[in-house]
CSV table of C-alpha atoms and ligand atoms in Angstrom, one decimal:
chain,number,residue,atom,x,y,z
A,1,MET,CA,-47.6,-4.9,-61.4
A,2,ARG,CA,-50.2,-4.3,-64.0
A,3,GLU,CA,-52.1,-7.5,-64.4
A,4,GLY,CA,-52.1,-6.5,-68.1
A,5,MET,CA,-48.1,-6.9,-68.0
A,6,ASN,CA,-48.3,-9.1,-65.6
A,7,ASP,CA,-49.8,-11.1,-67.6
A,8,GLN,CA,-47.0,-10.5,-70.7
A,9,VAL,CA,-44.2,-11.2,-68.2
A,10,MET,CA,-44.4,-14.4,-66.8
A,11,LEU,CA,-46.4,-15.7,-70.0
A,12,VAL,CA,-43.0,-15.3,-71.2
A,13,ASN,CA,-40.9,-15.6,-67.2
A,14,ASN,CA,-42.8,-19.4,-66.7
A,15,GLY,CA,-43.5,-20.6,-69.5
A,16,LYS,CA,-39.7,-20.7,-71.3
A,17,ASP,CA,-40.9,-19.9,-73.6
A,18,PHE,CA,-39.5,-16.9,-75.6
A,19,ASN,CA,-40.6,-17.0,-79.6
A,20,HIS,CA,-41.4,-13.5,-81.6
A,21,GLU,CA,-45.0,-13.3,-80.5
A,22,ASN,CA,-44.5,-12.6,-76.4
A,23,LEU,CA,-41.5,-11.4,-76.7
A,24,ARG,CA,-43.3,-8.5,-78.8
A,25,GLN,CA,-45.9,-7.9,-76.0
A,26,LEU,CA,-42.9,-6.8,-74.3
A,27,PHE,CA,-41.6,-4.6,-76.8
A,28,ASP,CA,-44.6,-3.0,-76.3
A,29,LEU,CA,-45.5,-2.3,-73.4
A,30,GLY,CA,-45.8,1.7,-73.2
A,31,GLU,CA,-44.5,4.0,-70.7
A,32,HIS,CA,-46.8,3.6,-68.8
A,33,ASP,CA,-45.6,0.4,-67.7
A,34,LEU,CA,-41.9,0.2,-68.4
A,35,PRO,CA,-41.1,0.9,-64.5
A,36,ALA,CA,-43.5,-2.5,-63.5
A,37,LEU,CA,-41.1,-4.5,-66.0
A,38,LEU,CA,-37.5,-2.5,-65.5
A,39,SER,CA,-38.6,-3.1,-61.4
A,40,TYR,CA,-39.4,-6.7,-62.3
A,41,ALA,CA,-36.2,-7.4,-64.4
A,42,ASN,CA,-33.9,-5.7,-61.0
A,43,GLN,CA,-35.7,-8.9,-59.6
A,44,ILE,CA,-34.8,-11.3,-61.1
A,45,ARG,CA,-31.0,-10.1,-61.7
A,46,LYS,CA,-31.3,-10.0,-57.4
A,47,LYS,CA,-32.8,-13.1,-57.9
A,48,GLN,CA,-30.4,-15.0,-60.1
A,49,VAL,CA,-26.9,-13.4,-59.7
A,50,GLY,CA,-27.6,-11.6,-56.4
A,51,ASN,CA,-26.0,-7.4,-55.2
A,52,GLU,CA,-23.0,-7.8,-56.1
A,53,VAL,CA,-21.2,-5.9,-58.9
A,54,HIS,CA,-18.8,-6.9,-61.0
A,55,LEU,CA,-15.7,-4.7,-62.6
A,56,ARG,CA,-14.0,-5.2,-65.5
A,57,ALA,CA,-10.7,-3.2,-66.2
A,58,ILE,CA,-11.0,-2.5,-70.2
A,59,ILE,CA,-7.8,-1.0,-71.9
A,60,GLU,CA,-8.1,0.3,-75.1
A,61,PHE,CA,-4.9,-0.5,-76.5
A,62,SER,CA,-5.4,-0.1,-79.7
A,63,ASN,CA,-7.2,2.5,-82.4
A,64,TYR,CA,-5.8,1.1,-85.7
A,65,CYS,CA,-8.9,-0.6,-87.3
A,66,SER,CA,-9.5,-1.8,-91.0
A,67,CYS,CA,-12.7,-2.4,-90.6
A,68,HIS,CA,-15.3,0.9,-92.3
A,69,CYS,CA,-18.2,0.3,-89.8
A,70,LEU,CA,-20.9,3.1,-90.7
A,71,TYR,CA,-21.6,4.0,-87.2
A,72,CYS,CA,-18.3,4.5,-84.8
A,73,GLY,CA,-15.3,6.5,-84.8
A,74,LEU,CA,-12.3,4.4,-85.2
A,75,ARG,CA,-13.2,3.0,-88.0
A,76,ALA,CA,-10.8,3.1,-91.0
A,77,GLU,CA,-11.5,5.8,-93.3
A,78,ASN,CA,-11.2,8.4,-90.8
A,79,ARG,CA,-8.0,10.2,-90.9
A,80,LYS,CA,-9.6,12.9,-88.1
A,81,ILE,CA,-8.5,10.9,-85.2
A,82,SER,CA,-4.7,9.7,-84.7
A,83,ARG,CA,-3.6,6.1,-84.0
A,84,TYR,CA,-1.5,5.5,-81.5
A,85,ARG,CA,-0.8,1.5,-80.6
A,86,LEU,CA,0.2,1.3,-76.6
A,87,THR,CA,3.7,-0.8,-75.6
A,88,ASN,CA,4.0,-3.4,-74.0
A,89,GLN,CA,5.3,-1.4,-71.4
A,90,GLU,CA,2.0,0.4,-70.7
A,91,ILE,CA,-0.4,-1.8,-71.1
A,92,PHE,CA,1.0,-3.3,-67.6
A,93,GLN,CA,1.2,-0.8,-66.3
A,94,SER,CA,-2.5,0.1,-67.2
A,95,VAL,CA,-3.2,-3.6,-65.9
A,96,GLN,CA,-0.6,-3.0,-62.4
A,97,THR,CA,-2.9,-0.1,-61.9
A,98,ALA,CA,-6.3,-1.6,-61.9
A,99,VAL,CA,-5.3,-4.3,-60.1
A,100,ASN,CA,-4.2,-2.0,-56.9
A,101,TYR,CA,-8.1,-0.4,-57.7
A,102,GLY,CA,-8.7,-4.6,-57.0
A,103,LEU,CA,-9.7,-5.6,-60.1
A,104,LYS,CA,-10.9,-9.2,-60.9
A,105,THR,CA,-10.7,-8.4,-65.2
A,106,ILE,CA,-8.8,-7.2,-67.4
A,107,VAL,CA,-10.9,-6.5,-70.3
A,108,LEU,CA,-8.3,-5.9,-73.6
A,109,GLN,CA,-9.7,-4.0,-76.4
A,110,SER,CA,-8.2,-1.9,-79.9
A,111,GLY,CA,-9.5,-1.9,-83.3
A,112,GLU,CA,-9.3,-4.7,-85.9
A,113,ASP,CA,-5.5,-3.7,-86.6
A,114,GLN,CA,-3.5,-6.1,-88.9
A,115,PHE,CA,-0.1,-4.4,-87.5
A,116,TYR,CA,-0.3,-7.7,-84.4
A,117,ARG,CA,-0.1,-11.0,-84.6
A,118,PRO,CA,-1.7,-14.3,-83.3
A,119,ASP,CA,1.3,-14.6,-81.6
A,120,ASP,CA,3.1,-11.3,-80.2
A,121,ILE,CA,-1.5,-10.8,-78.5
A,122,ALA,CA,-1.1,-14.5,-77.3
A,123,ARG,CA,2.7,-13.0,-75.4
A,124,LEU,CA,0.8,-9.8,-73.7
A,125,ILE,CA,-1.6,-12.0,-72.9
A,126,GLU,CA,0.1,-14.9,-70.7
A,127,PHE,CA,2.5,-12.2,-69.7
A,128,ILE,CA,-1.1,-11.6,-68.1
A,129,LYS,CA,-1.3,-14.2,-66.4
A,130,LYS,CA,2.2,-14.5,-65.4
A,131,HIS,CA,1.6,-11.5,-63.3
A,132,PHE,CA,-1.3,-10.7,-62.3
A,133,ASP,CA,-3.9,-12.5,-60.4
A,134,VAL,CA,-6.8,-11.7,-62.8
A,135,ALA,CA,-9.2,-13.2,-66.1
A,136,VAL,CA,-8.5,-11.9,-69.1
A,137,THR,CA,-11.5,-11.2,-71.4
A,138,LEU,CA,-10.5,-10.0,-74.9
A,139,SER,CA,-11.9,-7.9,-77.1
A,140,LEU,CA,-10.7,-7.8,-80.9
A,141,GLY,CA,-13.0,-8.3,-83.5
A,142,GLU,CA,-13.3,-10.7,-86.1
A,143,HIS,CA,-10.5,-13.0,-86.5
A,144,PHE,CA,-9.1,-16.8,-88.1
A,145,ARG,CA,-10.4,-19.8,-85.7
A,146,GLN,CA,-7.2,-20.8,-85.3
A,147,SER,CA,-6.0,-17.2,-83.6
A,148,TYR,CA,-8.9,-17.9,-81.0
A,149,ARG,CA,-7.5,-20.7,-80.3
A,150,ILE,CA,-4.0,-19.5,-79.5
A,151,TRP,CA,-4.7,-16.6,-77.5
A,152,ARG,CA,-7.0,-19.2,-76.0
A,153,ASN,CA,-3.9,-21.2,-75.1
A,154,ALA,CA,-2.7,-18.2,-73.4
A,155,GLY,CA,-5.1,-17.8,-71.2
A,156,ALA,CA,-7.4,-15.9,-72.0
A,157,ASP,CA,-11.4,-16.7,-70.5
A,158,ARG,CA,-13.0,-14.7,-72.0
A,159,TYR,CA,-14.5,-13.0,-75.4
A,160,LEU,CA,-16.5,-9.5,-76.2
A,161,LEU,CA,-17.9,-9.5,-79.9
A,162,LYS,CA,-21.2,-7.9,-80.3
A,163,HIS,CA,-23.2,-9.1,-82.8
A,164,GLU,CA,-24.4,-5.9,-83.5
A,165,THR,CA,-27.6,-6.4,-85.4
A,166,ALA,CA,-29.5,-9.9,-85.9
A,167,ASP,CA,-31.4,-8.0,-89.2
A,168,PRO,CA,-28.1,-9.4,-91.2
A,169,ILE,CA,-29.1,-6.8,-94.3
A,170,LEU,CA,-29.0,-3.9,-92.1
A,171,TYR,CA,-25.7,-6.4,-90.7
A,172,GLN,CA,-24.6,-5.8,-94.6
A,173,LYS,CA,-25.6,-2.1,-95.0
A,174,LEU,CA,-23.6,-0.9,-92.3
A,175,ARG,CA,-20.9,-3.1,-91.4
A,176,PRO,CA,-19.0,-2.6,-96.3
A,177,GLY,CA,-17.6,-6.2,-96.6
A,178,LYS,CA,-19.5,-8.3,-93.5
A,179,ASN,CA,-21.9,-10.1,-93.5
A,180,LEU,CA,-23.7,-11.8,-89.8
A,181,GLN,CA,-23.1,-15.0,-90.3
A,182,ASP,CA,-19.4,-14.8,-90.4
A,183,ARG,CA,-19.0,-13.3,-87.8
A,184,ILE,CA,-21.6,-15.4,-86.0
A,185,ASP,CA,-19.5,-18.4,-87.2
A,186,CYS,CA,-16.7,-16.5,-85.0
A,187,LEU,CA,-19.3,-16.5,-81.6
A,188,MET,CA,-19.2,-20.4,-82.4
A,189,ASN,CA,-16.4,-21.1,-82.7
A,190,LEU,CA,-15.8,-18.9,-79.3
A,191,LYS,CA,-17.7,-20.7,-77.3
A,192,ASP,CA,-16.5,-24.0,-78.7
A,193,LEU,CA,-13.1,-22.9,-77.9
A,194,GLY,CA,-14.7,-22.7,-74.2
A,195,TYR,CA,-14.1,-19.1,-74.3
A,196,GLN,CA,-17.0,-17.0,-71.8
A,197,VAL,CA,-18.4,-14.8,-74.7
A,198,GLY,CA,-19.4,-11.7,-74.3
A,199,SER,CA,-22.4,-10.6,-77.2
A,200,GLY,CA,-25.4,-7.5,-77.4
A,201,ASN,CA,-26.2,-5.5,-79.6
A,202,MET,CA,-26.3,-1.0,-80.4
A,203,VAL,CA,-30.5,-0.4,-80.0
A,204,GLY,CA,-31.6,2.3,-82.4
A,205,LEU,CA,-29.2,2.3,-85.4
A,206,PRO,CA,-30.3,3.7,-88.2
A,207,GLY,CA,-33.3,1.4,-90.5
A,208,GLN,CA,-33.8,-0.9,-87.6
A,209,THR,CA,-37.1,-2.3,-86.8
A,210,LEU,CA,-39.2,-3.6,-83.8
A,211,THR,CA,-38.5,-7.0,-84.9
A,212,SER,CA,-34.7,-7.1,-85.6
A,213,LEU,CA,-34.6,-5.7,-81.7
A,214,ILE,CA,-36.1,-8.8,-81.5
A,215,GLU,CA,-34.6,-10.8,-82.9
A,216,ASP,CA,-31.2,-9.7,-81.8
A,217,VAL,CA,-33.2,-11.0,-77.6
A,218,LEU,CA,-34.1,-14.2,-79.6
A,219,LEU,CA,-30.2,-14.6,-81.4
A,220,MET,CA,-29.0,-14.1,-77.8
A,221,LYS,CA,-30.8,-16.6,-76.0
A,222,LYS,CA,-30.6,-18.9,-79.5
A,223,LEU,CA,-26.4,-19.0,-79.4
A,224,ASN,CA,-26.6,-18.8,-75.2
A,225,ILE,CA,-23.9,-16.2,-74.0
A,226,GLU,CA,-22.9,-15.2,-71.1
A,227,MET,CA,-22.6,-11.9,-71.2
A,228,ALA,CA,-24.4,-8.9,-73.3
A,229,GLY,CA,-23.1,-5.3,-73.8
A,230,ILE,CA,-26.1,-3.3,-75.2
A,231,GLY,CA,-26.5,0.7,-75.4
A,232,PRO,CA,-27.8,3.6,-77.7
A,233,PHE,CA,-25.9,4.5,-80.7
A,234,LEU,CA,-24.6,8.2,-80.5
A,235,PRO,CA,-24.4,9.3,-83.9
A,236,HIS,CA,-20.6,10.4,-84.3
A,237,PRO,CA,-20.1,14.0,-86.5
A,238,ASP,CA,-16.3,11.8,-88.8
A,239,THR,CA,-19.1,9.1,-90.0
A,240,PRO,CA,-21.4,8.6,-92.5
A,241,LEU,CA,-24.5,7.9,-90.0
A,242,GLY,CA,-23.3,11.6,-88.4
A,243,CYS,CA,-26.8,13.3,-88.7
A,244,TYR,CA,-29.0,10.1,-87.8
A,245,SER,CA,-29.9,10.3,-84.0
A,246,ALA,CA,-29.5,9.0,-81.2
A,247,GLY,CA,-31.3,6.1,-79.7
A,248,SER,CA,-33.5,6.6,-76.6
A,249,LEU,CA,-32.9,6.0,-73.3
A,250,SER,CA,-35.7,4.3,-72.2
A,251,GLN,CA,-35.6,1.6,-75.0
A,252,THR,CA,-32.1,0.2,-74.4
A,253,LEU,CA,-33.0,0.1,-71.4
A,254,LYS,CA,-36.2,-2.0,-71.9
A,255,ILE,CA,-34.3,-4.4,-74.2
A,256,LEU,CA,-31.8,-3.9,-70.7
A,257,ALA,CA,-34.6,-5.4,-68.8
A,258,ILE,CA,-36.2,-7.8,-71.5
A,259,THR,CA,-33.0,-9.4,-72.3
A,260,ARG,CA,-32.3,-10.1,-68.5
A,261,ILE,CA,-35.7,-11.9,-68.1
A,262,VAL,CA,-34.9,-14.2,-71.1
A,263,LEU,CA,-31.1,-15.1,-69.7
A,264,PRO,CA,-31.6,-14.8,-66.1
A,265,THR,CA,-27.7,-15.6,-65.3
A,266,ILE,CA,-26.7,-13.2,-68.1
A,267,HIS,CA,-23.5,-10.7,-66.9
A,268,LEU,CA,-25.3,-7.8,-68.1
A,269,PRO,CA,-23.9,-4.4,-68.1
A,270,ALA,CA,-24.5,-1.2,-68.1
A,271,THR,CA,-22.4,0.4,-70.5
A,272,THR,CA,-20.7,3.6,-71.2
A,273,ALA,CA,-22.8,4.7,-74.4
A,274,ILE,CA,-26.1,4.2,-71.6
A,275,SER,CA,-23.5,7.1,-68.7
A,276,THR,CA,-22.9,8.7,-72.6
A,277,ILE,CA,-26.8,9.7,-73.2
A,278,ASN,CA,-28.3,9.8,-69.8
A,279,ASP,CA,-26.1,11.1,-66.5
A,280,ASN,CA,-28.6,8.6,-64.4
A,281,GLY,CA,-27.9,6.1,-67.2
A,282,ARG,CA,-25.7,4.1,-65.0
A,283,ARG,CA,-28.0,3.7,-61.9
A,284,LEU,CA,-30.9,3.0,-63.9
A,285,ALA,CA,-29.6,0.4,-65.9
A,286,LEU,CA,-28.4,-1.0,-62.4
A,287,GLU,CA,-31.7,-1.2,-61.3
A,288,SER,CA,-33.1,-2.5,-64.5
A,289,GLY,CA,-31.0,-5.7,-65.3
A,290,ALA,CA,-27.0,-5.2,-65.2
A,291,ASN,CA,-25.1,-6.5,-63.3
A,292,VAL,CA,-21.7,-5.4,-64.5
A,293,ILE,CA,-19.5,-2.0,-65.1
A,294,MET,CA,-16.8,-1.7,-67.6
A,295,PRO,CA,-14.4,1.2,-65.8
A,296,ASN,CA,-11.7,2.9,-67.7
A,297,PHE,CA,-7.9,2.0,-67.5
A,298,THR,CA,-6.7,3.3,-70.5
A,299,PRO,CA,-4.5,6.3,-69.7
A,300,LEU,CA,-5.7,9.6,-70.4
A,301,TYR,CA,-3.1,10.3,-72.7
A,302,VAL,CA,-4.7,8.2,-75.7
A,303,ARG,CA,-8.1,8.1,-73.9
A,304,ASN,CA,-9.0,11.2,-76.3
A,305,GLN,CA,-8.6,9.5,-79.4
A,306,TYR,CA,-10.3,6.4,-78.9
A,307,VAL,CA,-13.8,7.5,-79.9
A,308,ILE,CA,-15.9,4.9,-80.6
A,309,TYR,CA,-18.9,7.8,-80.1
A,310,PRO,CA,-18.2,11.6,-79.0
A,311,GLN,CA,-18.7,11.6,-75.1
A,312,LYS,CA,-19.2,13.7,-72.9
A,313,ILE,CA,-15.9,15.2,-71.7
A,314,ASP,CA,-17.3,13.8,-67.6
A,315,ILE,CA,-16.6,10.6,-68.6
A,316,ILE,CA,-13.4,10.7,-69.7
A,317,GLU,CA,-12.3,10.6,-66.1
A,318,ASP,CA,-9.0,10.1,-64.4
A,319,PRO,CA,-9.2,6.4,-62.3
A,320,GLU,CA,-9.0,7.4,-59.0
A,321,LYS,CA,-12.6,10.3,-59.4
A,322,SER,CA,-14.4,7.4,-61.4
A,323,MET,CA,-13.4,4.3,-58.7
A,324,LYS,CA,-15.1,6.7,-56.2
A,325,ASN,CA,-18.0,7.6,-57.7
A,326,LEU,CA,-18.6,3.8,-58.7
A,327,LYS,CA,-18.0,4.0,-54.7
A,328,LYS,CA,-20.1,5.8,-53.8
A,329,LEU,CA,-22.4,5.2,-56.2
A,330,LEU,CA,-23.3,0.6,-55.1
A,331,LYS,CA,-23.7,2.0,-51.8
A,332,GLU,CA,-26.5,4.4,-52.3
A,333,MET,CA,-28.0,1.7,-54.3
A,334,ASN,CA,-26.8,-1.3,-51.4
A,335,ARG,CA,-24.6,-3.2,-53.6
A,336,THR,CA,-21.5,-5.1,-53.0
A,337,ILE,CA,-18.8,-4.9,-55.6
A,338,SER,CA,-17.2,-8.2,-56.7
A,339,MET,CA,-14.6,-9.1,-55.1
A,340,SER,CA,-14.5,-12.7,-57.5
A,341,TYR,CA,-12.8,-12.9,-61.2
A,342,GLY,CA,-16.3,-13.0,-61.8
A,343,HIS,CA,-16.8,-15.9,-64.0
A,344,ALA,CA,-20.5,-17.1,-65.7
A,345,ILE,CA,-22.6,-18.5,-63.5
A,346,LYS,CA,-23.4,-21.2,-66.1
A,347,ILE,CA,-19.7,-22.3,-65.8
A,348,LYS,CA,-18.7,-20.8,-62.1
A,349,LYS,CA,-18.4,-24.6,-61.0
A,350,TYR,CA,-15.0,-25.6,-62.4
A,351,SER,CA,-12.0,-24.9,-63.3
A,352,TYR,CA,-12.6,-21.1,-65.2
A,353,TYR,CA,-9.3,-21.6,-67.4
A,354,LYS,CA,-9.4,-25.1,-69.0
A,355,LYS,CA,-5.6,-25.5,-71.2
A,356,GLU,CA,-6.9,-27.7,-74.3
A,357,ALA,CA,-3.8,-29.4,-77.3
A,358,TYR,CA,-2.6,-27.2,-78.8
A,359,HIS,CA,-2.0,-28.7,-82.2
A,360,GLY,CA,-0.5,-25.9,-84.4
A,361,PHE,CA,-2.2,-23.9,-87.3
A,362,GLY,CA,-4.1,-25.8,-90.0
A,363,SER,CA,-6.1,-28.0,-87.7
A,364,GLN,CA,-9.0,-26.8,-85.9
B,1,5AD,N1,-23.4,4.6,-80.5
B,1,5AD,C1,-23.0,3.3,-80.3
B,1,5AD,N2,-22.1,2.8,-79.6
B,1,5AD,C2,-20.6,2.2,-81.1
B,1,5AD,N3,-19.9,1.1,-81.6
B,1,5AD,C3,-19.8,1.8,-82.0
B,1,5AD,N4,-19.8,2.6,-82.3
B,1,5AD,C4,-21.0,2.9,-81.5
B,1,5AD,C5,-21.5,3.8,-81.9
B,1,5AD,N5,-21.9,5.1,-82.9
B,1,5AD,C6,-20.0,0.5,-80.6
B,1,5AD,C7,-20.6,-1.1,-80.7
B,1,5AD,C8,-18.4,-2.1,-81.0
B,1,5AD,C9,-18.8,-1.5,-79.5
B,1,5AD,C10,-16.4,-1.6,-79.6
B,1,5AD,O1,-18.6,-0.3,-79.0
B,1,5AD,O2,-21.7,-2.2,-80.6
B,1,5AD,O3,-19.3,-3.6,-80.7
B,2,SF4,FE1,-13.3,-1.3,-86.2
B,2,SF4,FE2,-15.0,-2.5,-84.1
B,2,SF4,FE3,-15.2,0.6,-84.3
B,2,SF4,FE4,-16.7,-1.2,-86.3
B,2,SF4,S1,-16.4,-0.7,-84.8
B,2,SF4,S2,-15.3,0.7,-87.3
B,2,SF4,S3,-14.8,-2.9,-85.9
B,2,SF4,S4,-13.7,-0.7,-83.8
């Protein structure tokens, strides 16, 4: 490791004093120093969370969304995609497939779909928890605290809600009608209700500054989140941002590495978006601090309708092929597949689901 870089990493790491200035020094490291930074993050990953890679089965059960995010292909205005909702039967079938492959976490993901009442989702969670030995992660967007409470009581363990960008002005521009503070309030509600919480951001958004990328990491540190989904922005042709360029691989890896350094025990997925910009993206992310992979178990016949951003055809694989490739990659890398639920390190000691009293609607 080059001496200058070493000093900067040590400064950030040892002092446990994470502030805008010392993080900027890491962000400012040039291409020449990048390999050393990534490999340092890889060492921290190994020391803090080991060689295990946690697999989370993602099931995209509805692509309806009432939001208007300028970057996303599922935005309400996009009339070019056909919308679907999986039946409960189809969802359970997908869960069964994931369980057959040994996966221990199911991620239920959808757009912000007003069709479902909180109780519908609660029944779904209860059914899955009753019939399968899995942890359940939800990724359903912004909802009332009371809904989050009902779902937690139904057995949900974790919640993913990326803050997308820590720049409040850019946030409002890119998510018309929404604001960053509401998003942060949701994240705090989720933490308060005992969820393990994931956040994260996109890298290379039009109008995003280096300053705001540093703030992304600091915000996740401040919220003390358990997981961070970090991926490059990828332009979708049927959105208002379709003609902008994608975020870069090296910038994304750099931010992954810095996040690992700042939050050493965090769960960091090698996101699909990273694999989309580079064929080797998954491996590179796993060598830069990542320790989670989220294979897709959405039925293939709707997969091409859940187009947040255009994906390369070769990563839209059936579970058989994708699990085979995944196992091969992990074997080559001397990494093992975790057999546990893969809960956050911080709360491992405790029972993974603590039921809290339900006092009905309106009570906070
Ligand atoms: N490029 C990359 N990521 C995107 N997301 C949405 N649109 C894009 C895009 N064009 C991410 C957001 C969101 C998640 C579901 O997908 O971070 O939280
Ligand atoms: Fe909906 Fe999420 Fe896409 Fe925004 S990013 S349009 S909330 S699915």
